[in-house]
């Protein structure tokens, strides 16, 4: 365990926000691209009847076959490559015998380690034909991410990102999860700063060119409260309402942000079939 931790966390989280140079951007591009390619690979396999364990197996083999490491495997005792969170599961759903069913929506989250750099991304998948309320939630979640990313540039404060996401989500009569957030990323899996998906404009740390972090809003169709199941990982909505999430790893550039985890196949935002 210690050896794996040493490999995955060659550097450690501190309260200081790291600012990176051009070579670091190249490292994150490689890691982010592979993570996105992994999620692209899964698209034709997310069908009614597939087990979440099978999707996890496919992802693990894909990552290892490309000379990378699955960051979640053995991370703090977690024993899987993916987190798969269907329907009212907010995040950190554990792959297992459960099969996906017609009409499900599911978030799949993967992080890969390439030459020490972490590529962290997640996206939503529709399983077969999906009900209109589910498709609406997924669309709102992607739009919330886009609005948050549109705020990312030097001089903007972290609260501006959170406010852009929260104000849009609540205008659509949904809610933003408060218990989980985005995070700094790079040589460290979960680094400073925390990226809240709610907040007030003009508050928080000022963004600087070279900062790396994730933006990953979790949006509930009902209330924002969540609860943690007895497995210590799986978070679900308290009111059992549907939840959706999507995530990019980004770097702050001189004029905006670079998406390290953009889908090479253009599949990041799904074309979900309607029932």
Tab-separated table of C-alpha atoms in Angstrom:
chain	number	residue	atom	x	y	z
A	1	UNK	CA	0.000	0.000	0.000
A	2	UNK	CA	2.743	2.447	0.893
A	3	UNK	CA	4.541	1.683	-2.361
A	4	UNK	CA	1.411	2.348	-4.422
A	5	UNK	CA	0.832	5.587	-2.521
A	6	UNK	CA	4.415	6.626	-3.249
A	7	UNK	CA	3.865	6.026	-6.967
A	8	UNK	CA	0.557	7.854	-7.134
A	9	UNK	CA	1.466	10.707	-4.794
A	10	UNK	CA	5.072	11.586	-5.565
A	11	UNK	CA	4.138	15.033	-4.286
A	12	UNK	CA	1.706	15.837	-1.514
A	13	UNK	CA	-1.103	18.266	-0.918
A	14	UNK	CA	-0.250	21.485	0.855
A	15	UNK	CA	-2.267	24.602	1.558
A	16	UNK	CA	-0.230	26.430	-1.070
A	17	UNK	CA	-1.786	26.631	-4.551
A	18	UNK	CA	0.694	25.454	-7.186
A	19	UNK	CA	1.399	27.487	-10.325
A	20	UNK	CA	2.706	25.453	-13.265
A	21	UNK	CA	4.828	26.117	-16.335
A	22	UNK	CA	4.587	25.109	-20.023
A	23	UNK	CA	6.144	21.652	-19.533
A	24	UNK	CA	3.565	20.892	-16.870
A	25	UNK	CA	0.767	21.782	-19.286
A	26	UNK	CA	2.129	19.160	-21.683
A	27	UNK	CA	2.118	16.541	-18.950
A	28	UNK	CA	-1.507	17.319	-18.113
A	29	UNK	CA	-2.495	17.211	-21.782
A	30	UNK	CA	-1.248	13.622	-22.067
A	31	UNK	CA	-2.942	12.487	-18.866
A	32	UNK	CA	-6.176	14.297	-19.630
A	33	UNK	CA	-6.369	12.946	-23.157
A	34	UNK	CA	-5.947	9.354	-22.006
A	35	UNK	CA	-8.650	9.776	-19.356
A	36	UNK	CA	-11.011	11.181	-21.986
A	37	UNK	CA	-10.150	8.367	-24.394
A	38	UNK	CA	-10.999	5.857	-21.675
A	39	UNK	CA	-14.483	7.346	-21.288
A	40	UNK	CA	-14.857	7.455	-25.087
A	41	UNK	CA	-13.988	3.747	-25.211
A	42	UNK	CA	-16.794	2.946	-22.767
A	43	UNK	CA	-19.581	4.610	-24.793
A	44	UNK	CA	-20.689	1.526	-26.801
A	45	UNK	CA	-20.493	-0.673	-23.700
A	46	UNK	CA	-22.905	1.351	-21.541
A	47	UNK	CA	-26.036	-0.581	-22.472
A	48	UNK	CA	-28.907	-2.242	-20.609
A	49	UNK	CA	-27.710	-5.380	-18.823
A	50	UNK	CA	-24.017	-4.488	-18.505
A	51	UNK	CA	-22.623	-4.821	-15.005
A	52	UNK	CA	-20.738	-1.935	-13.485
A	53	UNK	CA	-17.954	-4.419	-12.663
A	54	UNK	CA	-17.574	-5.181	-16.380
A	55	UNK	CA	-17.244	-1.488	-17.218
A	56	UNK	CA	-14.622	-1.183	-14.484
A	57	UNK	CA	-12.704	-4.143	-15.921
A	58	UNK	CA	-12.728	-2.634	-19.405
A	59	UNK	CA	-11.441	0.685	-18.083
A	60	UNK	CA	-8.692	-0.906	-15.996
A	61	UNK	CA	-7.415	-2.927	-18.958
A	62	UNK	CA	-7.548	0.122	-21.219
A	63	UNK	CA	-5.533	2.282	-18.812
A	64	UNK	CA	-2.917	-0.388	-18.114
A	65	UNK	CA	-2.611	-1.297	-21.817
A	66	UNK	CA	-1.724	2.344	-22.492
A	67	UNK	CA	1.124	2.319	-19.969
A	68	UNK	CA	-0.701	4.392	-17.367
A	69	UNK	CA	-1.973	3.746	-13.840
A	70	UNK	CA	-5.561	3.915	-12.592
A	71	UNK	CA	-5.322	6.558	-9.874
A	72	UNK	CA	-8.283	5.278	-7.843
A	73	UNK	CA	-7.033	1.689	-7.675
A	74	UNK	CA	-5.897	1.201	-4.044
A	75	UNK	CA	-6.341	4.928	-3.339
A	76	UNK	CA	-7.229	5.172	0.363
A	77	UNK	CA	-8.425	1.584	0.275
A	78	UNK	CA	-10.570	1.905	-2.861
A	79	UNK	CA	-10.204	-1.177	-5.072
A	80	UNK	CA	-11.567	-0.092	-8.456
A	81	UNK	CA	-10.555	1.969	-11.480
A	82	UNK	CA	-13.877	3.786	-11.924
A	83	UNK	CA	-16.562	5.357	-9.830
A	84	UNK	CA	-19.961	4.622	-11.411
A	85	UNK	CA	-22.905	6.556	-10.000
A	86	UNK	CA	-26.357	5.814	-11.452
A	87	UNK	CA	-29.595	7.711	-10.883
A	88	UNK	CA	-29.787	8.987	-7.273
A	89	UNK	CA	-26.136	8.152	-6.538
A	90	UNK	CA	-24.361	11.513	-6.382
A	91	UNK	CA	-20.754	10.311	-6.593
A	92	UNK	CA	-18.260	7.579	-5.680
A	93	UNK	CA	-20.530	4.691	-6.648
A	94	UNK	CA	-18.596	1.427	-6.342
A	95	UNK	CA	-18.566	-0.932	-9.354
A	96	UNK	CA	-19.947	-4.402	-8.655
A	97	UNK	CA	-22.590	-6.916	-9.675
A	98	UNK	CA	-25.255	-4.271	-10.256
A	99	UNK	CA	-26.372	-4.088	-13.879
A	100	UNK	CA	-27.481	-0.917	-15.609
A	101	UNK	CA	-31.102	-0.861	-16.704
A	102	UNK	CA	-33.049	0.745	-19.535
A	103	UNK	CA	-33.694	4.390	-18.668
A	104	UNK	CA	-30.844	4.777	-16.174
A	105	UNK	CA	-28.511	7.734	-16.247
A	106	UNK	CA	-25.039	7.174	-14.839
A	107	UNK	CA	-21.955	9.230	-14.143
A	108	UNK	CA	-18.660	7.486	-14.845
A	109	UNK	CA	-15.565	9.038	-13.278
A	110	UNK	CA	-11.997	8.042	-14.101
A	111	UNK	CA	-8.563	9.349	-13.174
A	112	UNK	CA	-5.379	8.113	-14.835
A	113	UNK	CA	-1.739	8.740	-13.967
A	114	UNK	CA	0.611	9.352	-16.901
A	115	UNK	CA	4.253	10.129	-16.063
A	116	UNK	CA	3.110	11.290	-12.628
A	117	UNK	CA	0.352	13.607	-13.906
A	118	UNK	CA	-3.312	13.008	-13.075
A	119	UNK	CA	-6.027	13.268	-15.715
A	120	UNK	CA	-9.383	13.427	-13.905
A	121	UNK	CA	-12.725	13.565	-15.715
A	122	UNK	CA	-16.297	12.313	-15.597
A	123	UNK	CA	-19.336	12.442	-17.796
A	124	UNK	CA	-22.929	11.248	-17.975
A	125	UNK	CA	-24.191	8.246	-19.917
A	126	UNK	CA	-27.772	7.409	-20.835
A	127	UNK	CA	-28.725	3.735	-20.807
A	128	UNK	CA	-31.127	3.042	-23.669
A	129	UNK	CA	-34.099	5.402	-23.843
A	130	UNK	CA	-34.142	7.947	-21.026
A	131	UNK	CA	-37.115	9.850	-19.592
A	132	UNK	CA	-37.436	13.592	-20.339
A	133	UNK	CA	-36.802	14.630	-16.699
A	134	UNK	CA	-33.534	12.681	-16.703
A	135	UNK	CA	-32.389	14.206	-19.995
A	136	UNK	CA	-33.274	17.655	-18.689
A	137	UNK	CA	-31.160	17.143	-15.571
A	138	UNK	CA	-28.195	15.966	-17.635
A	139	UNK	CA	-28.504	18.974	-19.965
A	140	UNK	CA	-28.669	21.386	-17.019
A	141	UNK	CA	-25.566	19.816	-15.487
A	142	UNK	CA	-23.531	20.178	-18.676
A	143	UNK	CA	-24.654	23.761	-19.109
A	144	UNK	CA	-23.689	24.481	-15.492
A	145	UNK	CA	-20.202	23.121	-16.161
A	146	UNK	CA	-19.909	25.248	-19.305
A	147	UNK	CA	-20.920	28.369	-17.377
A	148	UNK	CA	-18.382	27.631	-14.682
A	149	UNK	CA	-15.602	27.041	-17.208
A	150	UNK	CA	-16.482	30.266	-19.033
A	151	UNK	CA	-15.486	32.168	-15.892
A	152	UNK	CA	-11.991	30.679	-15.700
A	153	UNK	CA	-9.267	33.200	-16.524
A	154	UNK	CA	-6.591	35.130	-14.633
A	155	UNK	CA	-7.963	37.690	-12.211
A	156	UNK	CA	-11.285	35.943	-11.649
A	157	UNK	CA	-12.031	34.687	-8.132
A	158	UNK	CA	-13.085	31.171	-7.223
A	159	UNK	CA	-16.402	32.483	-5.913
A	160	UNK	CA	-17.197	33.745	-9.413
A	161	UNK	CA	-17.036	30.174	-10.742
A	162	UNK	CA	-19.283	28.846	-7.995
A	163	UNK	CA	-21.767	31.671	-8.392
A	164	UNK	CA	-22.040	31.144	-12.158
A	165	UNK	CA	-22.859	27.467	-11.599
A	166	UNK	CA	-25.209	27.919	-8.648
A	167	UNK	CA	-27.207	30.796	-10.081
A	168	UNK	CA	-27.889	28.922	-13.307
A	169	UNK	CA	-28.755	25.609	-11.625
A	170	UNK	CA	-31.163	27.223	-9.180
A	171	UNK	CA	-32.786	29.237	-11.965
A	172	UNK	CA	-33.636	25.857	-13.504
A	173	UNK	CA	-35.266	24.699	-10.231
A	174	UNK	CA	-32.510	22.232	-9.400
A	175	UNK	CA	-29.879	22.286	-6.646
A	176	UNK	CA	-26.092	22.157	-6.371
A	177	UNK	CA	-24.509	19.621	-4.021
A	178	UNK	CA	-22.513	21.347	-1.259
A	179	UNK	CA	-20.788	18.343	0.312
A	180	UNK	CA	-18.326	17.685	-2.528
A	181	UNK	CA	-16.230	20.012	-4.662
A	182	UNK	CA	-13.602	20.255	-7.346
A	183	UNK	CA	-9.932	20.373	-6.438
A	184	UNK	CA	-6.464	21.244	-7.533
A	185	UNK	CA	-4.878	18.538	-9.658
A	186	UNK	CA	-1.495	17.777	-11.206
A	187	UNK	CA	1.225	15.622	-9.670
A	188	UNK	CA	-1.142	15.372	-6.688
A	189	UNK	CA	-4.552	13.751	-7.173
A	190	UNK	CA	-6.483	16.061	-4.818
A	191	UNK	CA	-4.624	19.311	-4.235
A	192	UNK	CA	-5.358	22.900	-3.251
A	193	UNK	CA	-7.522	24.814	-3.936
A	194	UNK	CA	-11.001	23.457	-3.316
A	195	UNK	CA	-13.366	24.465	-6.139
A	196	UNK	CA	-16.847	25.036	-4.745
A	197	UNK	CA	-19.768	24.922	-7.166
A	198	UNK	CA	-21.722	27.527	-5.222
A	199	UNK	CA	-20.724	30.861	-3.762
A	200	UNK	CA	-20.654	34.612	-4.011
A	201	UNK	CA	-19.003	36.655	-6.783
A	202	UNK	CA	-15.846	38.502	-5.852
A	203	UNK	CA	-14.875	36.052	-3.094
A	204	UNK	CA	-12.192	33.402	-2.787
A	205	UNK	CA	-8.707	33.006	-4.212
A	206	UNK	CA	-7.739	34.908	-7.353
A	207	UNK	CA	-7.010	32.709	-10.379
A	208	UNK	CA	-3.513	32.886	-11.850
A	209	UNK	CA	-2.091	31.577	-15.088
A	210	UNK	CA	-0.676	28.097	-14.484
A	211	UNK	CA	-3.189	26.907	-11.897
A	212	UNK	CA	-4.607	23.413	-12.518
A	213	UNK	CA	-7.890	22.191	-11.048
A	214	UNK	CA	-11.120	20.324	-11.728
A	215	UNK	CA	-14.587	21.775	-12.158
A	216	UNK	CA	-17.170	19.051	-11.486
A	217	UNK	CA	-20.640	20.252	-10.478
A	218	UNK	CA	-23.068	17.729	-9.024
A	219	UNK	CA	-26.666	18.737	-9.637
A	220	UNK	CA	-29.749	17.234	-7.997
A	221	UNK	CA	-33.258	17.292	-9.382
A	222	UNK	CA	-34.491	17.695	-5.800
A	223	UNK	CA	-32.821	19.149	-2.712
A	224	UNK	CA	-29.047	19.459	-2.344
A	225	UNK	CA	-28.616	17.302	0.776
A	226	UNK	CA	-26.772	13.990	0.453
A	227	UNK	CA	-25.926	11.087	2.729
A	228	UNK	CA	-23.043	8.623	2.798
A	229	UNK	CA	-23.824	4.916	2.704
A	230	UNK	CA	-22.280	2.375	5.071
A	231	UNK	CA	-19.593	1.396	2.534
A	232	UNK	CA	-17.887	4.697	3.335
A	233	UNK	CA	-17.774	5.821	-0.304
A	234	UNK	CA	-21.172	5.963	-1.995
A	235	UNK	CA	-23.009	9.281	-1.633
A	236	UNK	CA	-26.721	9.432	-2.510
A	237	UNK	CA	-29.388	12.127	-2.477
A	238	UNK	CA	-31.292	12.213	0.813
A	239	UNK	CA	-34.628	12.677	-0.950
A	240	UNK	CA	-33.802	9.955	-3.530
A	241	UNK	CA	-34.043	12.466	-6.370
A	242	UNK	CA	-31.937	12.027	-9.500
A	243	UNK	CA	-28.414	13.424	-9.559
A	244	UNK	CA	-25.962	14.174	-12.377
A	245	UNK	CA	-22.333	15.276	-12.579
A	246	UNK	CA	-19.748	16.144	-15.196
A	247	UNK	CA	-16.107	17.070	-14.788
A	248	UNK	CA	-13.132	18.497	-16.626
A	249	UNK	CA	-9.529	19.000	-15.563
A	250	UNK	CA	-8.400	22.450	-16.695
A	251	UNK	CA	-5.408	24.752	-16.673
A	252	UNK	CA	-5.637	28.531	-16.405
A	253	UNK	CA	-4.045	30.181	-19.455
A	254	UNK	CA	-3.224	33.824	-20.155
A	255	UNK	CA	-6.633	34.379	-21.728
A	256	UNK	CA	-8.917	31.696	-20.271
A	257	UNK	CA	-8.608	27.984	-19.662
A	258	UNK	CA	-7.430	24.868	-21.464
A	259	UNK	CA	-9.523	21.699	-21.164
A	260	UNK	CA	-7.105	18.858	-20.591
A	261	UNK	CA	-9.880	16.244	-20.676
A	262	UNK	CA	-11.755	17.219	-23.841
A	263	UNK	CA	-13.045	14.142	-25.675
A	264	UNK	CA	-10.897	13.416	-28.766
A	265	UNK	CA	-13.976	11.809	-30.376
A	266	UNK	CA	-16.298	14.677	-29.459
A	267	UNK	CA	-18.287	12.445	-27.099
A	268	UNK	CA	-18.021	14.378	-23.828
A	269	UNK	CA	-21.623	15.555	-23.906
A	270	UNK	CA	-23.822	12.567	-24.741
A	271	UNK	CA	-26.637	12.434	-27.236
A	272	UNK	CA	-29.081	10.712	-24.885
A	273	UNK	CA	-32.043	8.961	-26.460
A	274	UNK	CA	-35.425	10.052	-25.237
A	275	UNK	CA	-38.179	7.742	-24.171
